[in-house]
Amino acid sequence: RKEVEQDPGPFNVPEGATVAFNCTYSNSASQSFFWYRQDCRKEPKLLMSVYSSGNEDGRFTAQLNRASQYISLLIRDSKLSDSATYLCVVNGGGSYIPTFGRGTSLIVHP
Amino acid sequence: EAGVAQSPRYKIIEKRQSVAFWCNPISGHATLYWYQQILGQGPKLLIQFQNNGVVDDSQLPKDRFSAERLKGVDSTLKIQPAKLEDSAVYLCASSPLGPTDTQYFGPGTRLTVL
């Protein structure tokens, strides 16, 4: 089993739709979690950190489920500009080495 | 605040040649990372520095790759000799303290090995 797994997609959704991605991790001792956004041929940029209590930033909600070892990202009211690849990052488990998933591609169409 | 700087942005070389990449992190950031991102995959950590010490280089192919971070600031990543499978984007990132912080990425160097 890979350390961090994501469904590569693509998720093809219309504008205004709600879409959710999951990211599973194998190391139960992992301690910090992030979602990054990567536009085509650009560098990754932080979208949001994922806290144990969950967090929300506008249309974006991130949650952590430690029992099932996954994090999720929910995007409400999708915009064309949300089209990108969403990367999850998991740190910790003793080594504090950041591990990226392969990313989930989102395409929002008119 | 200036971001992470990388150069060159693009490089084309033939296999068995050598290449070097340079990274200047955000001022004051203690941790510096080099990643390799192959098309369609997530970034793979090659090496992580805390100040000028190596925290992890377990995924660095040490027979051909080397990296250093002089005086805990700038860093260079070298490949010698290059192979076809080294074609990728090499991303440098920095964070204020460590990997539990936000990482700030540079624009990357796109390497093509022919």
Tab-separated table of C-alpha atoms in Angstrom:
chain	number	residue	atom	x	y	z
A	1	ARG	CA	0.000	0.000	0.000
A	2	LYS	CA	1.307	3.442	-0.909
A	3	GLU	CA	1.905	5.881	1.930
A	4	VAL	CA	-0.493	8.479	0.553
A	5	GLU	CA	-3.141	7.624	-2.027
A	6	GLN	CA	-5.438	9.791	-4.096
A	7	ASP	CA	-7.841	9.043	-6.916
A	8	PRO	CA	-6.207	10.758	-9.905
A	9	GLY	CA	-9.583	11.501	-11.539
A	10	PRO	CA	-10.262	13.561	-13.513
A	11	PHE	CA	-13.385	14.728	-11.762
A	12	ASN	CA	-15.436	16.504	-14.410
A	13	VAL	CA	-18.148	18.705	-12.858
A	14	PRO	CA	-20.366	21.585	-13.986
A	15	GLU	CA	-20.097	25.047	-12.512
A	16	GLY	CA	-21.958	25.310	-9.238
A	17	ALA	CA	-21.537	21.655	-8.350
A	18	THR	CA	-20.229	20.312	-5.068
A	19	VAL	CA	-17.314	17.921	-5.323
A	20	ALA	CA	-15.320	16.017	-2.722
A	21	PHE	CA	-11.923	14.343	-2.795
A	22	ASN	CA	-10.396	11.923	-0.343
A	23	CYS	CA	-6.797	11.143	0.450
A	24	THR	CA	-5.855	8.051	2.436
A	25	TYR	CA	-2.616	7.606	4.362
A	26	SER	CA	-0.987	4.497	5.750
A	27	ASN	CA	1.010	5.762	8.735
A	28	SER	CA	-1.295	6.067	11.727
A	29	ALA	CA	1.292	8.221	13.512
A	30	SER	CA	1.072	10.987	10.882
A	31	GLN	CA	0.675	14.350	12.505
A	32	SER	CA	0.094	17.120	10.021
A	33	PHE	CA	-1.957	17.309	6.867
A	34	PHE	CA	-2.355	19.809	4.042
A	35	TRP	CA	-4.111	20.347	0.752
A	36	TYR	CA	-2.149	22.070	-2.012
A	37	ARG	CA	-3.416	23.251	-5.361
A	38	GLN	CA	-1.321	22.926	-8.510
A	39	ASP	CA	-2.284	24.612	-11.753
A	40	CYS	CA	-1.015	23.204	-15.035
A	41	ARG	CA	2.744	23.717	-15.388
A	42	LYS	CA	2.878	25.733	-12.170
A	43	GLU	CA	4.227	25.073	-8.701
A	44	PRO	CA	2.027	23.772	-5.860
A	45	LYS	CA	0.510	26.376	-3.556
A	46	LEU	CA	-1.049	25.844	-0.164
A	47	LEU	CA	-4.825	25.659	-0.261
A	48	MET	CA	-5.411	24.856	3.383
A	49	SER	CA	-4.120	23.016	6.394
A	50	VAL	CA	-6.231	20.216	7.820
A	51	TYR	CA	-6.849	20.306	11.537
A	52	SER	CA	-8.274	17.596	13.757
A	53	SER	CA	-11.420	19.666	14.250
A	54	GLY	CA	-11.759	20.307	10.538
A	55	ASN	CA	-11.558	23.726	8.946
A	56	GLU	CA	-13.414	25.815	6.444
A	57	ASP	CA	-12.286	28.620	4.168
A	58	GLY	CA	-15.074	30.066	2.079
A	59	ARG	CA	-16.255	27.382	-0.331
A	60	PHE	CA	-13.605	24.912	0.812
A	61	THR	CA	-13.889	22.521	3.753
A	62	ALA	CA	-11.184	20.117	4.875
A	63	GLN	CA	-11.647	17.306	7.362
A	64	LEU	CA	-9.498	14.676	9.007
A	65	ASN	CA	-10.686	11.196	9.926
A	66	ARG	CA	-7.943	9.617	12.019
A	67	ALA	CA	-9.869	6.396	12.675
A	68	SER	CA	-10.131	5.623	8.969
A	69	GLN	CA	-6.876	7.417	8.111
A	70	TYR	CA	-8.039	9.798	5.460
A	71	ILE	CA	-8.450	13.505	4.846
A	72	SER	CA	-11.082	15.054	2.650
A	73	LEU	CA	-11.583	18.255	0.698
A	74	LEU	CA	-15.042	19.516	-0.159
A	75	ILE	CA	-15.545	22.274	-2.718
A	76	ARG	CA	-18.955	23.897	-2.879
A	77	ASP	CA	-20.319	26.009	-5.732
A	78	SER	CA	-17.459	25.067	-8.063
A	79	LYS	CA	-16.014	27.795	-10.275
A	80	LEU	CA	-14.220	27.460	-13.589
A	81	SER	CA	-11.137	28.779	-11.800
A	82	ASP	CA	-11.179	25.794	-9.438
A	83	SER	CA	-9.944	23.605	-12.297
A	84	ALA	CA	-6.560	22.320	-11.106
A	85	THR	CA	-4.846	19.356	-9.507
A	86	TYR	CA	-5.344	19.002	-5.758
A	87	LEU	CA	-2.466	17.425	-3.867
A	88	CYS	CA	-2.647	16.130	-0.335
A	89	VAL	CA	0.440	16.133	1.875
A	90	VAL	CA	0.958	14.074	4.992
A	91	ASN	CA	3.790	14.617	7.480
A	92	GLY	CA	4.973	12.888	10.553
A	93	GLY	CA	4.987	9.437	11.960
A	94	GLY	CA	8.308	10.019	13.563
A	95	SER	CA	10.251	11.171	10.539
A	96	TYR	CA	8.500	14.470	9.731
A	97	ILE	CA	9.109	13.803	6.068
A	98	PRO	CA	6.407	15.333	3.871
A	99	THR	CA	4.790	12.845	1.515
A	100	PHE	CA	2.638	14.009	-1.373
A	101	GLY	CA	-0.146	12.095	-3.018
A	102	ARG	CA	-0.203	11.943	-6.796
A	103	GLY	CA	-2.974	14.515	-6.940
A	104	THR	CA	-6.602	14.586	-8.055
A	105	SER	CA	-7.449	16.435	-11.228
A	106	LEU	CA	-10.572	18.609	-11.187
A	107	ILE	CA	-12.126	20.035	-14.335
A	108	VAL	CA	-15.010	22.451	-13.904
A	109	HIS	CA	-16.946	23.076	-17.125
A	110	PRO	CA	-19.567	25.709	-18.006
B	1	GLU	CA	8.375	39.369	0.465
B	2	ALA	CA	10.370	37.667	-2.293
B	3	GLY	CA	9.429	34.085	-3.037
B	4	VAL	CA	11.594	31.041	-3.618
B	5	ALA	CA	13.876	31.595	-6.595
B	6	GLN	CA	15.113	28.834	-8.859
B	7	SER	CA	17.308	28.749	-11.917
B	8	PRO	CA	17.450	27.802	-14.653
B	9	ARG	CA	13.755	27.492	-15.502
B	10	TYR	CA	14.398	25.077	-18.360
B	11	LYS	CA	17.274	22.791	-19.254
B	12	ILE	CA	17.773	20.338	-22.079
B	13	ILE	CA	20.739	17.986	-21.936
B	14	GLU	CA	21.800	14.692	-23.410
B	15	LYS	CA	22.049	11.548	-21.331
B	16	ARG	CA	25.317	11.111	-19.454
B	17	GLN	CA	25.795	14.880	-19.245
B	18	SER	CA	25.808	16.779	-15.959
B	19	VAL	CA	23.420	19.468	-14.801
B	20	ALA	CA	23.042	21.684	-11.748
B	21	PHE	CA	20.069	23.533	-10.342
B	22	TRP	CA	20.122	26.450	-7.945
B	23	CYS	CA	17.603	27.487	-5.289
B	24	ASN	CA	17.366	30.571	-3.091
B	25	PRO	CA	14.727	30.061	-0.389
B	26	ILE	CA	12.646	32.733	1.304
B	27	SER	CA	14.824	34.736	3.663
B	28	GLY	CA	14.884	33.311	7.157
B	29	HIS	CA	13.365	29.957	6.271
B	30	ALA	CA	15.186	27.193	8.087
B	31	THR	CA	14.000	24.223	6.042
B	32	LEU	CA	14.678	23.654	2.371
B	33	TYR	CA	13.357	20.814	0.221
B	34	TRP	CA	14.164	19.482	-3.219
B	35	TYR	CA	11.451	17.528	-4.982
B	36	GLN	CA	11.274	15.666	-8.268
B	37	GLN	CA	7.916	15.765	-10.036
B	38	ILE	CA	7.413	13.473	-12.979
B	39	LEU	CA	4.480	14.240	-15.272
B	40	GLY	CA	1.221	12.939	-13.826
B	41	GLN	CA	2.666	12.281	-10.373
B	42	GLY	CA	2.934	14.171	-7.114
B	43	PRO	CA	6.207	15.736	-5.994
B	44	LYS	CA	8.656	13.206	-4.564
B	45	LEU	CA	10.985	14.426	-1.844
B	46	LEU	CA	14.645	14.007	-2.769
B	47	ILE	CA	16.328	15.765	0.124
B	48	GLN	CA	15.379	17.938	3.081
B	49	PHE	CA	17.744	20.359	4.813
B	50	GLN	CA	17.269	21.954	8.216
B	51	ASN	CA	19.570	24.984	8.120
B	52	ASN	CA	22.663	23.440	6.525
B	53	GLY	CA	22.199	19.906	7.862
B	54	VAL	CA	20.514	17.045	6.014
B	55	VAL	CA	17.300	15.824	7.668
B	56	ASP	CA	16.467	13.185	5.093
B	57	ASP	CA	17.936	12.068	1.800
B	58	SER	CA	16.580	8.532	1.726
B	59	GLN	CA	15.020	8.972	-1.730
B	60	LEU	CA	17.998	10.700	-3.313
B	61	PRO	CA	19.760	8.451	-5.869
B	62	LYS	CA	23.157	9.091	-4.374
B	63	ASP	CA	25.078	7.379	-7.158
B	64	ARG	CA	24.158	10.263	-9.455
B	65	PHE	CA	22.465	13.003	-7.442
B	66	SER	CA	24.082	15.300	-4.905
B	67	ALA	CA	22.894	18.377	-3.064
B	68	GLU	CA	24.320	20.909	-0.712
B	69	ARG	CA	23.113	23.902	1.201
B	70	LEU	CA	25.956	26.241	1.925
B	71	LYS	CA	25.717	28.447	5.020
B	72	GLY	CA	22.125	27.346	5.494
B	73	VAL	CA	20.803	29.569	2.709
B	74	ASP	CA	21.159	28.791	-1.025
B	75	SER	CA	21.184	25.242	-2.272
B	76	THR	CA	22.322	23.411	-5.382
B	77	LEU	CA	21.168	20.050	-6.708
B	78	LYS	CA	23.408	18.234	-9.188
B	79	ILE	CA	22.860	15.258	-11.436
B	80	GLN	CA	25.907	13.502	-12.833
B	81	PRO	CA	25.494	11.651	-15.141
B	82	ALA	CA	21.898	12.223	-16.211
B	83	LYS	CA	19.626	9.428	-17.408
B	84	LEU	CA	16.519	9.596	-19.569
B	85	GLU	CA	14.325	8.856	-16.552
B	86	ASP	CA	15.588	12.017	-14.819
B	87	SER	CA	13.389	14.085	-17.130
B	88	ALA	CA	11.082	15.870	-14.694
B	89	VAL	CA	10.399	19.162	-12.967
B	90	TYR	CA	12.702	19.806	-10.024
B	91	LEU	CA	10.963	21.870	-7.384
B	92	CYS	CA	12.596	23.663	-4.500
B	93	ALA	CA	10.522	24.644	-1.481
B	94	SER	CA	11.184	26.259	1.860
B	95	SER	CA	9.322	26.540	5.145
B	96	PRO	CA	9.923	28.765	8.157
B	97	LEU	CA	10.567	26.004	10.663
B	98	GLY	CA	9.919	22.470	9.477
B	99	PRO	CA	7.589	20.207	7.489
B	100	THR	CA	4.645	20.891	9.779
B	101	ASP	CA	4.699	24.433	8.372
B	102	THR	CA	3.416	25.613	5.031
B	103	GLN	CA	5.862	24.946	2.236
B	104	TYR	CA	6.468	27.689	-0.316
B	105	PHE	CA	7.520	26.440	-3.710
B	106	GLY	CA	9.688	27.978	-6.367
B	107	PRO	CA	8.637	27.887	-10.046
B	108	GLY	CA	10.705	24.754	-10.690
B	109	THR	CA	13.271	23.726	-13.282
B	110	ARG	CA	11.961	21.650	-16.154
B	111	LEU	CA	14.661	19.162	-17.166
B	112	THR	CA	14.575	17.234	-20.418
B	113	VAL	CA	17.158	14.500	-20.931
B	114	LEU	CA	17.539	13.368	-24.552
